[in-house]
Each structure stands twice: as structure tokens, then as C-alpha cells.
């Protein structure tokens, strides 16, 4: 199976002035260490305003830095929020293509919509319509990456005229597409749409096997791709902190993993948050800790190996390690990654290519069947776009009049800004 790293970039309070800078620089070092350890994917989340839980609000910038510190590691949006109020589809296409170019064709394009009130309402995203917003934007964004030119679109949630979106990605028609999945229904939706399933959930082998069966049975029977290609893969999350002494591993890693789960529920289910004032780490420290599944990789190399083997046997395509959570210390994360690379991952990597080839052969007829449902890109007439002076002249308007109007508007704006009320 493949392995990934998950960069939520957690930073519990209290904060010192340079803590965020240190966190980001440490994270780049973890990516380098992860690649040397045999981890093939770096996934960075997009969240906004979720203090302490996630300081990863501009993953495209962080991932661009990761791409320059690594050579072969896949660069994953895990995920890119797609409703247009967060990110206009054309801007998403431009950023995805640019990242694919600077990384040498290593982008994995994970997508989602979020469901936290702090994010949705700040960007005026309707909770009830967010899935439809995601789907419309994703479908059109995939077309923008593939079409030359994009023929334009007038839809329910956004519209734009015909334009040729540049640059184009290295990977054609577009990088592999994924969607965040939190339950059985979204796993099956991913399969129906030909998307990889990023199941950011902690599971044991039995639970994982059920989700894997659901995903691939649905893919084989019902896939109608939302993009221009398909990406039949399912990934699952595993909390990790490895040390040769089990007690040391749990002392270093257990609280951080529990904070990850608690803070996620705080923002998405039970919390009442005061921006800039609430202290999640303090509240978490006073809460009753809950037992957690999926943290069997918090332990010795043998324990981590056994948990990963369970997920491999269940048919999981990629295990994504939550290598940093809560109050994890930088040196401990580095030690854990080094142990993963030397004592845990090599045996899985050795049999990965054989497993991938067998899977590719098994799925080939189903992939071919799914791609028959991808409609050809429209070849419609594209209207030329005149520069403003050409347009004004054709309409019989003197460009100097427009220039004078713009100068008047600018003067009024300046007066408003200096408090004279535009008079």
C-alpha cells in the first residue's frame, strides 16, 4: 500500500510570537523526513478560522514549499474547499495547474466543502446547498483544466464566460481527484463519481474492510465520473507516534491524538467558540478523555506494523499518518518518522508494486466502462473579447469620457477613505 502524511498544522494555546513560524518550518522538515522514510504523499488540509485545531488556511502555499523540499513525494490537497464562495473555480484551476507545474506533475487534487459554522457562515456558504455547490464547482473546474478553451458556463451557483484557463497541468486531463469522506454515504458518492475517497477517520481492520468493499462494489456497478478521468482509491487515517518503548510512545502521542478528535468534534459538533478568546487546549485538558480507535500505531514498531498490516489486509490503498497532533514535540515527531522508515514501512513497500499491478488489471474493464460515460468536451463557438477602448468605440462612447468618470469615482473613493463623506 501507499503511505501519506497529514498536515492539519495544529497549534494548541498558549502561543508565543514565533510559534506559527516554527510550526510551518518544522512541518517542512517532517515532509523531508517522511520522503526519506518511504512516505509517498503529503496531504495538507484547507480550513479557516479553526484556531488551535488547524492553522492550514493556505495549503497551496505550504504545498508549493513542500514540492521544493522533496523530489518524488506526491503533493496532495487534502482538501481544497470547492464552493465558489471559498475559491472561485477558475482560481482553483489556475492554482492546481501551477502547483502541478512547479512540482513536476506530482499533484493529488483532494476536494471538499467543510461543515463548520465558523467557516460556512464567514464565507456565506449555505449549509443545505454546500454539497450541490461542491459538485457544480468541481465538475466545471475539471473541465477548465482539460478544455482549450473552456466554453463558459451559466449555472445555479456560478457563471463565467468562455476563457482559456492557463497554465495547464502536467498531468492530463487533470491531476487525480479525491473527495473527503466522513461516512458510508460519502464513500459511496466518491465511488459513483470516480473520485478517490479520503476517509479521514480512524478505523480498525474490520471496519476498514467494510468501507473498502462498499467503495469498490459501488465503483464497479455505478461509476459516472464527475471529472475527465477516474481515480479508484481509498485512503484512511492512522494516528502515529512510534518509539521502541510502548510507554514512552503513548506518553508522547496519546494526548495529541485525543486532542485531534476532541477539537474536531468541538468545531463541528458540540463547541461554542469565541474567536480569538476560547482556549481549546485548556478545555480539552479539563475534559474526560475518550477511548479512540485507530491509534494502534501509537506504540512500538511492532504494534504500528501490525495495525498497518490490518489495513493492508482490508484492502486500503493508502494509510495517511497523522504524524503531528496536539502538543507533539518536533524532536519526537522526527524520531517517530525515522523509526517508521527503518523498522515499519519497508516490508509494505516491497510488495506494493505487485499489489498495484494486480489491482490495475482487475479494475481495467470497470475503468473503461466508467470512462464511456465521460461526455466529450464541447466544441462551441467562442466569442472574441474586445479591449475596453475597442468596445467603447464600437458603442460610440468616447474613451476620454470613461477615463474622466473613472477619475471622478477614484476621487470620491479617496474622500470617503479620509472621512470626508465623498463631498
Short mmCIF file of C-alpha atoms in Angstrom, two decimals:
data_model
loop_
_atom_site.label_atom_id
_atom_site.label_comp_id
_atom_site.label_asym_id
_atom_site.label_seq_id
_atom_site.Cartn_x
_atom_site.Cartn_y
_atom_site.Cartn_z
CA UNK A 1 0.00 0.00 0.00
CA UNK A 2 0.95 3.66 -0.25
CA UNK A 3 1.63 5.93 2.71
CA UNK A 4 0.85 9.58 3.28
CA UNK A 5 1.34 12.32 5.86
CA UNK A 6 -1.48 14.59 7.05
CA UNK A 7 -0.68 18.23 7.73
CA UNK A 8 -3.50 19.73 9.79
CA UNK A 9 -0.91 22.03 11.42
CA UNK A 10 -2.31 22.00 14.95
CA UNK A 11 -1.11 24.61 17.42
CA UNK A 12 -2.65 24.47 20.90
CA UNK A 13 -2.55 27.51 23.15
CA UNK A 14 -0.77 29.25 24.80
CA UNK A 15 1.07 30.79 21.83
CA UNK A 16 4.42 32.57 21.67
CA UNK A 17 5.08 35.13 18.94
CA UNK A 18 7.12 32.79 16.75
CA UNK A 19 5.13 29.59 17.29
CA UNK A 20 3.35 29.64 13.92
CA UNK A 21 6.57 30.26 12.02
CA UNK A 22 8.26 27.43 13.89
CA UNK A 23 5.31 25.12 13.18
CA UNK A 24 5.47 25.69 9.43
CA UNK A 25 9.23 25.28 9.24
CA UNK A 26 9.04 22.12 11.35
CA UNK A 27 6.34 20.77 9.05
CA UNK A 28 8.59 21.22 6.02
CA UNK A 29 11.27 19.25 7.83
CA UNK A 30 8.73 16.48 8.57
CA UNK A 31 7.91 16.29 4.87
CA UNK A 32 11.58 15.81 4.01
CA UNK A 33 11.96 13.16 6.70
CA UNK A 34 8.77 11.47 5.56
CA UNK A 35 10.02 11.17 2.00
CA UNK A 36 13.28 9.62 3.22
CA UNK A 37 11.23 7.21 5.35
CA UNK A 38 9.35 5.96 2.29
CA UNK A 39 6.17 8.00 2.68
CA UNK A 40 4.93 8.95 -0.77
CA UNK A 41 2.21 11.57 -0.18
CA UNK A 42 1.92 14.87 1.71
CA UNK A 43 -1.69 15.94 2.33
CA UNK A 44 -2.47 19.47 3.55
CA UNK A 45 -5.94 20.47 4.72
CA UNK A 46 -7.74 23.73 3.96
CA UNK A 47 -9.54 25.13 6.98
CA UNK A 48 -10.34 28.68 8.02
CA UNK A 49 -10.66 30.23 11.49
CA UNK A 50 -10.36 26.89 13.35
CA UNK A 51 -7.85 28.13 15.92
CA UNK A 52 -5.60 25.51 17.53
CA UNK A 53 -7.21 22.68 15.53
CA UNK A 54 -5.92 23.73 12.08
CA UNK A 55 -3.69 26.63 11.04
CA UNK A 56 -3.61 25.33 7.45
CA UNK A 57 -5.64 28.03 5.72
CA UNK A 58 -3.47 28.43 2.59
CA UNK A 59 -2.39 24.86 1.74
CA UNK A 60 -1.45 25.77 -1.82
CA UNK A 61 1.39 27.91 -0.46
CA UNK A 62 2.58 25.30 2.02
CA UNK A 63 2.38 22.53 -0.60
CA UNK A 64 4.40 24.61 -3.07
CA UNK A 65 7.12 24.81 -0.42
CA UNK A 66 6.89 21.05 0.18
CA UNK A 67 7.30 20.46 -3.55
CA UNK A 68 10.64 22.28 -3.47
CA UNK A 69 11.90 20.39 -0.41
CA UNK A 70 11.06 16.93 -1.83
CA UNK A 71 11.76 15.11 -5.08
CA UNK A 72 9.24 12.30 -5.53
CA UNK A 73 6.59 12.86 -2.82
CA UNK A 74 3.08 13.41 -4.20
CA UNK A 75 1.66 16.82 -3.26
CA UNK A 76 -1.92 16.47 -2.03
CA UNK A 77 -4.69 18.94 -1.34
CA UNK A 78 -6.45 17.17 1.46
CA UNK A 79 -8.74 19.00 0.81
CA UNK A 80 -9.38 22.04 -1.37
CA UNK A 81 -12.73 23.67 -0.42
CA UNK A 82 -14.71 23.92 -3.66
CA UNK A 83 -17.85 26.04 -3.07
CA UNK A 84 -17.20 29.21 -5.12
CA UNK A 85 -17.59 31.46 -2.08
CA UNK A 86 -14.35 29.97 -0.75
CA UNK A 87 -12.48 29.64 -4.03
CA UNK A 88 -13.70 30.57 -7.49
CA UNK A 89 -13.39 27.50 -9.76
CA UNK A 90 -11.16 29.34 -12.23
CA UNK A 91 -8.77 30.31 -9.42
CA UNK A 92 -8.74 26.71 -8.18
CA UNK A 93 -7.87 25.50 -11.70
CA UNK A 94 -5.08 28.05 -12.01
CA UNK A 95 -3.57 27.13 -8.65
CA UNK A 96 -3.84 23.37 -9.20
CA UNK A 97 -2.17 23.64 -12.60
CA UNK A 98 0.58 25.92 -11.31
CA UNK A 99 1.32 23.61 -8.38
CA UNK A 100 1.42 20.65 -10.78
CA UNK A 101 3.95 22.50 -12.91
CA UNK A 102 6.26 23.60 -10.09
CA UNK A 103 6.13 20.11 -8.53
CA UNK A 104 6.88 18.31 -11.79
CA UNK A 105 3.46 16.68 -12.09
CA UNK A 106 3.02 15.43 -8.53
CA UNK A 107 -0.33 16.95 -7.50
CA UNK A 108 -3.20 14.98 -5.97
CA UNK A 109 -6.37 17.06 -6.01
CA UNK A 110 -8.49 16.38 -2.94
CA UNK A 111 -11.73 18.32 -2.63
CA UNK A 112 -14.42 19.03 -0.05
CA UNK A 113 -16.88 21.56 1.30
CA UNK A 114 -16.45 21.70 5.12
CA UNK A 115 -19.34 21.74 7.55
CA UNK A 116 -18.23 24.01 10.38
CA UNK A 117 -20.38 27.03 11.10
CA UNK A 118 -17.30 29.21 11.61
CA UNK A 119 -16.22 28.60 8.02
CA UNK A 120 -19.53 28.33 6.17
CA UNK A 121 -21.13 31.49 7.54
CA UNK A 122 -17.96 33.58 7.25
CA UNK A 123 -17.91 32.89 3.50
CA UNK A 124 -21.73 32.95 3.13
CA UNK A 125 -21.96 29.28 2.13
CA UNK A 126 -25.43 27.78 2.60
CA UNK A 127 -25.17 24.65 4.78
CA UNK A 128 -28.07 22.97 2.97
CA UNK A 129 -26.66 23.69 -0.51
CA UNK A 130 -22.98 23.10 0.15
CA UNK A 131 -22.89 19.63 -1.45
CA UNK A 132 -24.51 20.95 -4.62
CA UNK A 133 -22.09 23.89 -4.59
CA UNK A 134 -19.17 21.48 -4.32
CA UNK A 135 -20.39 19.25 -7.14
CA UNK A 136 -21.09 22.06 -9.61
CA UNK A 137 -17.75 23.76 -8.96
CA UNK A 138 -15.78 20.51 -9.11
CA UNK A 139 -17.31 19.41 -12.40
CA UNK A 140 -16.65 22.75 -14.07
CA UNK A 141 -13.18 23.13 -12.59
CA UNK A 142 -12.16 19.76 -14.05
CA UNK A 143 -13.39 20.97 -17.44
CA UNK A 144 -11.36 24.17 -17.07
CA UNK A 145 -8.17 22.18 -16.58
CA UNK A 146 -8.86 20.00 -19.62
CA UNK A 147 -10.55 22.31 -22.15
CA UNK A 148 -8.78 24.66 -24.55
CA UNK A 149 -10.64 26.97 -24.27
CA UNK A 150 -13.21 26.47 -21.52
CA UNK A 151 -16.51 27.24 -23.26
CA UNK A 152 -18.10 29.11 -20.36
CA UNK A 153 -20.90 28.20 -18.01
CA UNK A 154 -24.14 29.57 -16.66
CA UNK A 155 -25.23 27.51 -13.67
CA UNK A 156 -27.16 27.59 -10.46
CA UNK A 157 -24.33 28.84 -8.26
CA UNK A 158 -21.76 30.49 -10.50
CA UNK A 159 -21.32 31.65 -14.06
CA UNK A 160 -18.43 32.78 -16.21
CA UNK A 161 -17.85 33.47 -19.90
CA UNK A 162 -15.65 31.44 -22.21
CA UNK A 163 -11.98 31.76 -21.27
CA UNK A 164 -8.85 29.69 -21.72
CA UNK A 165 -7.57 28.90 -18.25
CA UNK A 166 -3.77 28.93 -18.16
CA UNK A 167 -1.46 27.36 -17.27
CA UNK A 168 -2.43 23.76 -17.93
CA UNK A 169 -1.26 20.97 -15.60
CA UNK A 170 1.45 18.44 -16.38
CA UNK A 171 -0.99 15.61 -15.63
CA UNK A 172 -3.69 15.44 -18.29
CA UNK A 173 -6.61 15.84 -18.36
CA UNK A 174 -6.13 16.86 -14.72
CA UNK A 175 -4.42 15.56 -11.57
CA UNK A 176 -6.07 12.62 -9.74
CA UNK A 177 -9.22 13.77 -7.98
CA UNK A 178 -10.35 12.83 -4.45
CA UNK A 179 -13.09 13.85 -2.03
CA UNK A 180 -13.16 13.96 1.77
CA UNK A 181 -15.40 11.22 3.19
CA UNK A 182 -16.69 11.05 6.75
CA UNK A 183 -19.36 8.36 6.47
CA UNK A 184 -20.61 5.47 4.37
CA UNK A 185 -22.76 7.67 2.14
CA UNK A 186 -19.88 9.93 1.09
CA UNK A 187 -17.65 6.89 0.44
CA UNK A 188 -20.28 5.55 -1.96
CA UNK A 189 -20.70 9.01 -3.52
CA UNK A 190 -16.95 9.13 -4.16
CA UNK A 191 -17.14 5.77 -5.93
CA UNK A 192 -20.14 6.81 -8.03
CA UNK A 193 -18.31 9.94 -9.20
CA UNK A 194 -15.00 8.21 -9.91
CA UNK A 195 -13.18 10.03 -7.11
CA UNK A 196 -10.65 8.71 -4.65
CA UNK A 197 -12.07 8.50 -1.12
CA UNK A 198 -10.11 10.38 1.55
CA UNK A 199 -11.69 8.83 4.62
CA UNK A 200 -10.32 10.96 7.42
CA UNK A 201 -11.45 8.52 10.07
CA UNK A 202 -9.68 6.17 12.48
CA UNK A 203 -10.68 2.53 11.89
CA UNK A 204 -9.67 -0.98 12.75
CA UNK A 205 -9.24 -3.64 10.08
CA UNK A 206 -12.81 -4.96 10.22
CA UNK A 207 -14.39 -1.51 9.82
CA UNK A 208 -11.95 -0.61 7.06
CA UNK A 209 -12.74 -3.79 5.12
CA UNK A 210 -16.46 -2.94 5.14
CA UNK A 211 -15.83 0.56 3.75
CA UNK A 212 -13.42 -0.76 1.11
CA UNK A 213 -15.99 -3.31 -0.11
CA UNK A 214 -18.69 -0.64 -0.24
CA UNK A 215 -16.42 1.67 -2.23
CA UNK A 216 -15.26 -0.81 -4.85
CA UNK A 217 -18.62 -2.54 -5.27
CA UNK A 218 -20.19 0.86 -5.95
CA UNK A 219 -17.38 1.91 -8.30
CA UNK A 220 -17.73 -1.23 -10.38
CA UNK A 221 -21.52 -1.01 -10.66
CA UNK A 222 -22.42 2.69 -10.67
CA UNK A 223 -19.50 4.94 -11.62
CA UNK A 224 -20.40 8.02 -13.64
CA UNK A 225 -17.30 10.27 -13.49
CA UNK A 226 -17.66 13.88 -12.43
CA UNK A 227 -14.22 14.64 -13.87
CA UNK A 228 -12.49 13.74 -17.10
CA UNK A 229 -10.77 10.67 -15.59
CA UNK A 230 -11.28 8.30 -12.65
CA UNK A 231 -9.19 7.65 -9.56
CA UNK A 232 -10.33 4.42 -7.84
CA UNK A 233 -8.53 4.60 -4.50
CA UNK A 234 -9.47 4.65 -0.83
CA UNK A 235 -7.24 6.13 1.86
CA UNK A 236 -7.63 6.00 5.64
CA UNK A 237 -6.13 7.88 8.57
CA UNK A 238 -3.93 6.41 11.30
CA UNK A 239 -2.64 8.28 14.32
CA UNK A 240 1.05 7.56 14.79
CA UNK A 241 3.81 8.03 17.35
CA UNK A 242 6.41 5.28 17.30
CA UNK A 243 9.01 4.51 19.96
CA UNK A 244 10.72 1.27 20.94
CA UNK A 245 9.26 1.67 24.43
CA UNK A 246 5.46 1.43 24.34
CA UNK A 247 5.02 3.54 27.48
CA UNK A 248 7.15 6.33 26.01
CA UNK A 249 5.21 6.21 22.73
CA UNK A 250 1.86 6.53 24.49
CA UNK A 251 3.13 9.23 26.84
CA UNK A 252 4.31 11.24 23.83
CA UNK A 253 1.43 10.54 21.49
CA UNK A 254 -1.84 9.64 23.14
CA UNK A 255 -2.94 13.11 24.33
CA UNK A 256 -2.21 14.67 20.94
CA UNK A 257 -4.34 12.12 19.12
CA UNK A 258 -7.15 12.56 21.63
CA UNK A 259 -6.94 16.35 21.15
CA UNK A 260 -7.25 15.92 17.38
CA UNK A 261 -10.51 14.00 17.81
CA UNK A 262 -11.82 16.28 20.58
CA UNK A 263 -11.06 19.54 18.75
CA UNK A 264 -12.63 18.23 15.55
CA UNK A 265 -15.84 17.45 17.44
CA UNK A 266 -15.65 20.80 19.24
CA UNK A 267 -15.72 22.79 16.00
CA UNK A 268 -18.11 20.54 14.09
CA UNK A 269 -20.48 19.15 16.74
CA UNK A 270 -20.60 20.39 20.32
CA UNK A 271 -18.48 23.52 20.79
CA UNK A 272 -19.38 27.16 21.44
CA UNK A 273 -16.42 29.18 20.22
CA UNK A 274 -15.45 32.80 20.85
CA UNK A 275 -12.99 33.80 18.10
CA UNK A 276 -9.65 34.90 19.47
CA UNK A 277 -10.71 34.16 23.06
CA UNK A 278 -11.58 30.47 23.52
CA UNK A 279 -8.77 28.22 24.73
CA UNK A 280 -9.30 24.74 23.27
CA UNK A 281 -6.28 23.11 24.88
CA UNK A 282 -7.37 24.24 28.34
CA UNK A 283 -10.92 22.99 27.78
CA UNK A 284 -9.62 19.70 26.39
CA UNK A 285 -7.29 19.25 29.36
CA UNK A 286 -10.27 19.57 31.71
CA UNK A 287 -12.48 17.18 29.70
CA UNK A 288 -12.85 13.46 30.30
CA UNK A 289 -10.63 11.64 27.74
CA UNK A 290 -12.46 9.30 25.37
CA UNK A 291 -11.20 5.93 24.13
CA UNK A 292 -10.14 6.06 20.50
CA UNK A 293 -9.99 3.58 17.64
CA UNK A 294 -7.27 3.81 15.02
CA UNK A 295 -4.37 4.73 17.33
CA UNK A 296 -2.75 1.30 17.40
CA UNK A 297 0.20 2.92 15.59
CA UNK A 298 0.86 4.90 18.77
CA UNK A 299 3.24 2.35 20.22
CA UNK A 300 6.23 0.22 19.29
CA UNK A 301 7.34 -0.51 15.72
CA UNK A 302 5.80 -3.99 16.03
CA UNK A 303 2.45 -2.52 17.12
CA UNK A 304 2.48 0.03 14.30
CA UNK A 305 3.38 -2.69 11.80
CA UNK A 306 0.53 -4.90 12.99
CA UNK A 307 -2.04 -2.10 12.63
CA UNK A 308 -0.85 -1.20 9.14
CA UNK A 309 -0.95 -4.88 8.16
CA UNK A 310 -4.61 -5.00 9.27
CA UNK A 311 -5.46 -2.09 6.98
CA UNK A 312 -3.46 -3.61 4.14
CA UNK A 313 -5.37 -6.89 4.51
CA UNK A 314 -8.63 -4.90 4.48
CA UNK A 315 -7.76 -3.58 1.01
CA UNK A 316 -6.96 0.01 1.97
CA UNK A 317 -4.92 1.64 -0.81
CA UNK A 318 -3.20 4.28 1.31
CA UNK A 319 -2.65 4.85 5.01
CA UNK A 320 -2.28 8.53 5.86
CA UNK A 321 -0.35 9.10 9.06
CA UNK A 322 -1.43 11.81 11.46
CA UNK A 323 2.16 12.36 12.50
CA UNK A 324 1.57 15.64 14.37
CA UNK A 325 -1.35 16.40 16.66
CA UNK A 326 -1.98 18.46 19.76
CA UNK A 327 1.17 19.17 21.74
CA UNK A 328 3.53 16.82 19.87
CA UNK A 329 7.16 17.91 20.16
CA UNK A 330 9.20 18.38 17.00
CA UNK A 331 12.01 16.05 18.02
CA UNK A 332 9.53 13.31 18.92
CA UNK A 333 7.84 13.58 15.51
CA UNK A 334 11.23 13.31 13.80
CA UNK A 335 12.22 10.26 15.86
CA UNK A 336 8.89 8.60 15.09
CA UNK A 337 9.23 9.19 11.34
CA UNK A 338 12.76 7.80 11.33
CA UNK A 339 11.61 4.63 13.11
CA UNK A 340 8.75 4.24 10.65
CA UNK A 341 11.25 4.43 7.80
CA UNK A 342 13.74 1.95 9.20
CA UNK A 343 11.60 -0.59 11.06
CA UNK A 344 7.98 -0.44 9.87
CA UNK A 345 7.38 0.59 6.26
CA UNK A 346 9.97 -1.29 4.18
CA UNK A 347 8.13 -4.63 4.13
CA UNK A 348 4.94 -2.96 2.85
CA UNK A 349 6.78 -1.01 0.16
CA UNK A 350 8.40 -4.20 -1.12
CA UNK A 351 5.05 -5.75 -2.09
CA UNK A 352 3.30 -2.52 -3.12
CA UNK A 353 4.10 -2.60 -6.84
CA UNK A 354 2.83 -6.17 -7.20
CA UNK A 355 -0.37 -5.22 -5.37
CA UNK A 356 -0.88 -2.14 -7.56
CA UNK A 357 -0.39 -4.09 -10.78
CA UNK A 358 -2.90 -6.75 -9.70
CA UNK A 359 -5.43 -4.07 -8.78
CA UNK A 360 -4.96 -2.23 -12.08
CA UNK A 361 -5.60 -5.40 -14.05
CA UNK A 362 -8.70 -6.24 -12.01
CA UNK A 363 -10.20 -2.76 -12.37
CA UNK A 364 -9.29 -2.17 -16.03
CA UNK A 365 -12.69 -3.23 -17.51
CA UNK A 366 -14.57 -1.20 -14.89
CA UNK A 367 -12.44 1.88 -15.55
CA UNK A 368 -13.07 1.52 -19.27
CA UNK A 369 -16.79 1.14 -18.62
CA UNK A 370 -16.82 4.27 -16.42
CA UNK A 371 -14.93 6.40 -18.93
CA UNK A 372 -17.58 5.68 -21.57
CA UNK A 373 -19.84 7.97 -19.53
CA UNK A 374 -17.48 10.96 -19.80
CA UNK A 375 -19.02 13.27 -22.42
CA UNK A 376 -16.71 14.92 -24.96
CA UNK A 377 -15.70 18.46 -24.22
CA UNK A 378 -17.99 20.87 -26.10
CA UNK A 379 -16.59 22.39 -29.26
CA UNK A 380 -18.65 25.55 -29.36
CA UNK A 381 -18.02 28.90 -30.98
CA UNK A 382 -16.16 31.30 -28.72
CA UNK A 383 -16.93 35.00 -28.89
CA UNK A 384 -13.93 37.32 -29.24
CA UNK A 385 -13.39 39.73 -26.34
CA UNK A 386 -12.65 43.33 -27.29
CA UNK A 387 -10.41 45.54 -25.15
CA UNK A 388 -12.40 48.30 -23.46
CA UNK A 389 -11.36 51.13 -25.81
CA UNK A 390 -12.37 48.99 -28.82
CA UNK A 391 -15.71 48.22 -27.15
CA UNK A 392 -16.32 51.89 -26.31
CA UNK A 393 -15.51 53.00 -29.82
CA UNK A 394 -17.87 50.42 -31.31
CA UNK A 395 -20.60 51.68 -28.96
CA UNK A 396 -19.94 55.28 -29.90
CA UNK A 397 -18.59 56.27 -26.49
CA UNK A 398 -15.51 58.47 -26.22
CA UNK A 399 -12.83 56.69 -24.16
CA UNK A 400 -11.90 60.06 -22.61
CA UNK A 401 -15.39 60.25 -21.09
CA UNK A 402 -14.89 56.87 -19.46
CA UNK A 403 -11.47 57.97 -18.24
CA UNK A 404 -12.94 61.11 -16.68
CA UNK A 405 -15.69 59.10 -14.98
CA UNK A 406 -13.12 56.70 -13.52
CA UNK A 407 -11.08 59.64 -12.24
CA UNK A 408 -14.19 61.09 -10.56
CA UNK A 409 -15.02 57.73 -8.94
CA UNK A 410 -11.44 57.41 -7.67
CA UNK A 411 -11.57 60.89 -6.17
CA UNK A 412 -14.84 60.11 -4.40
CA UNK A 413 -13.38 56.90 -3.01
CA UNK A 414 -10.33 58.76 -1.73
CA UNK A 415 -12.50 61.34 0.03
CA UNK A 416 -14.57 58.57 1.65
CA UNK A 417 -11.42 56.90 2.90
CA UNK A 418 -10.16 60.09 4.55
CA UNK A 419 -13.50 60.64 6.24
CA UNK A 420 -15.00 63.47 4.21
CA UNK A 421 -18.11 61.53 3.23
CA UNK A 422 -17.48 61.90 -0.50
CA UNK A 423 -18.40 65.59 -0.52
#
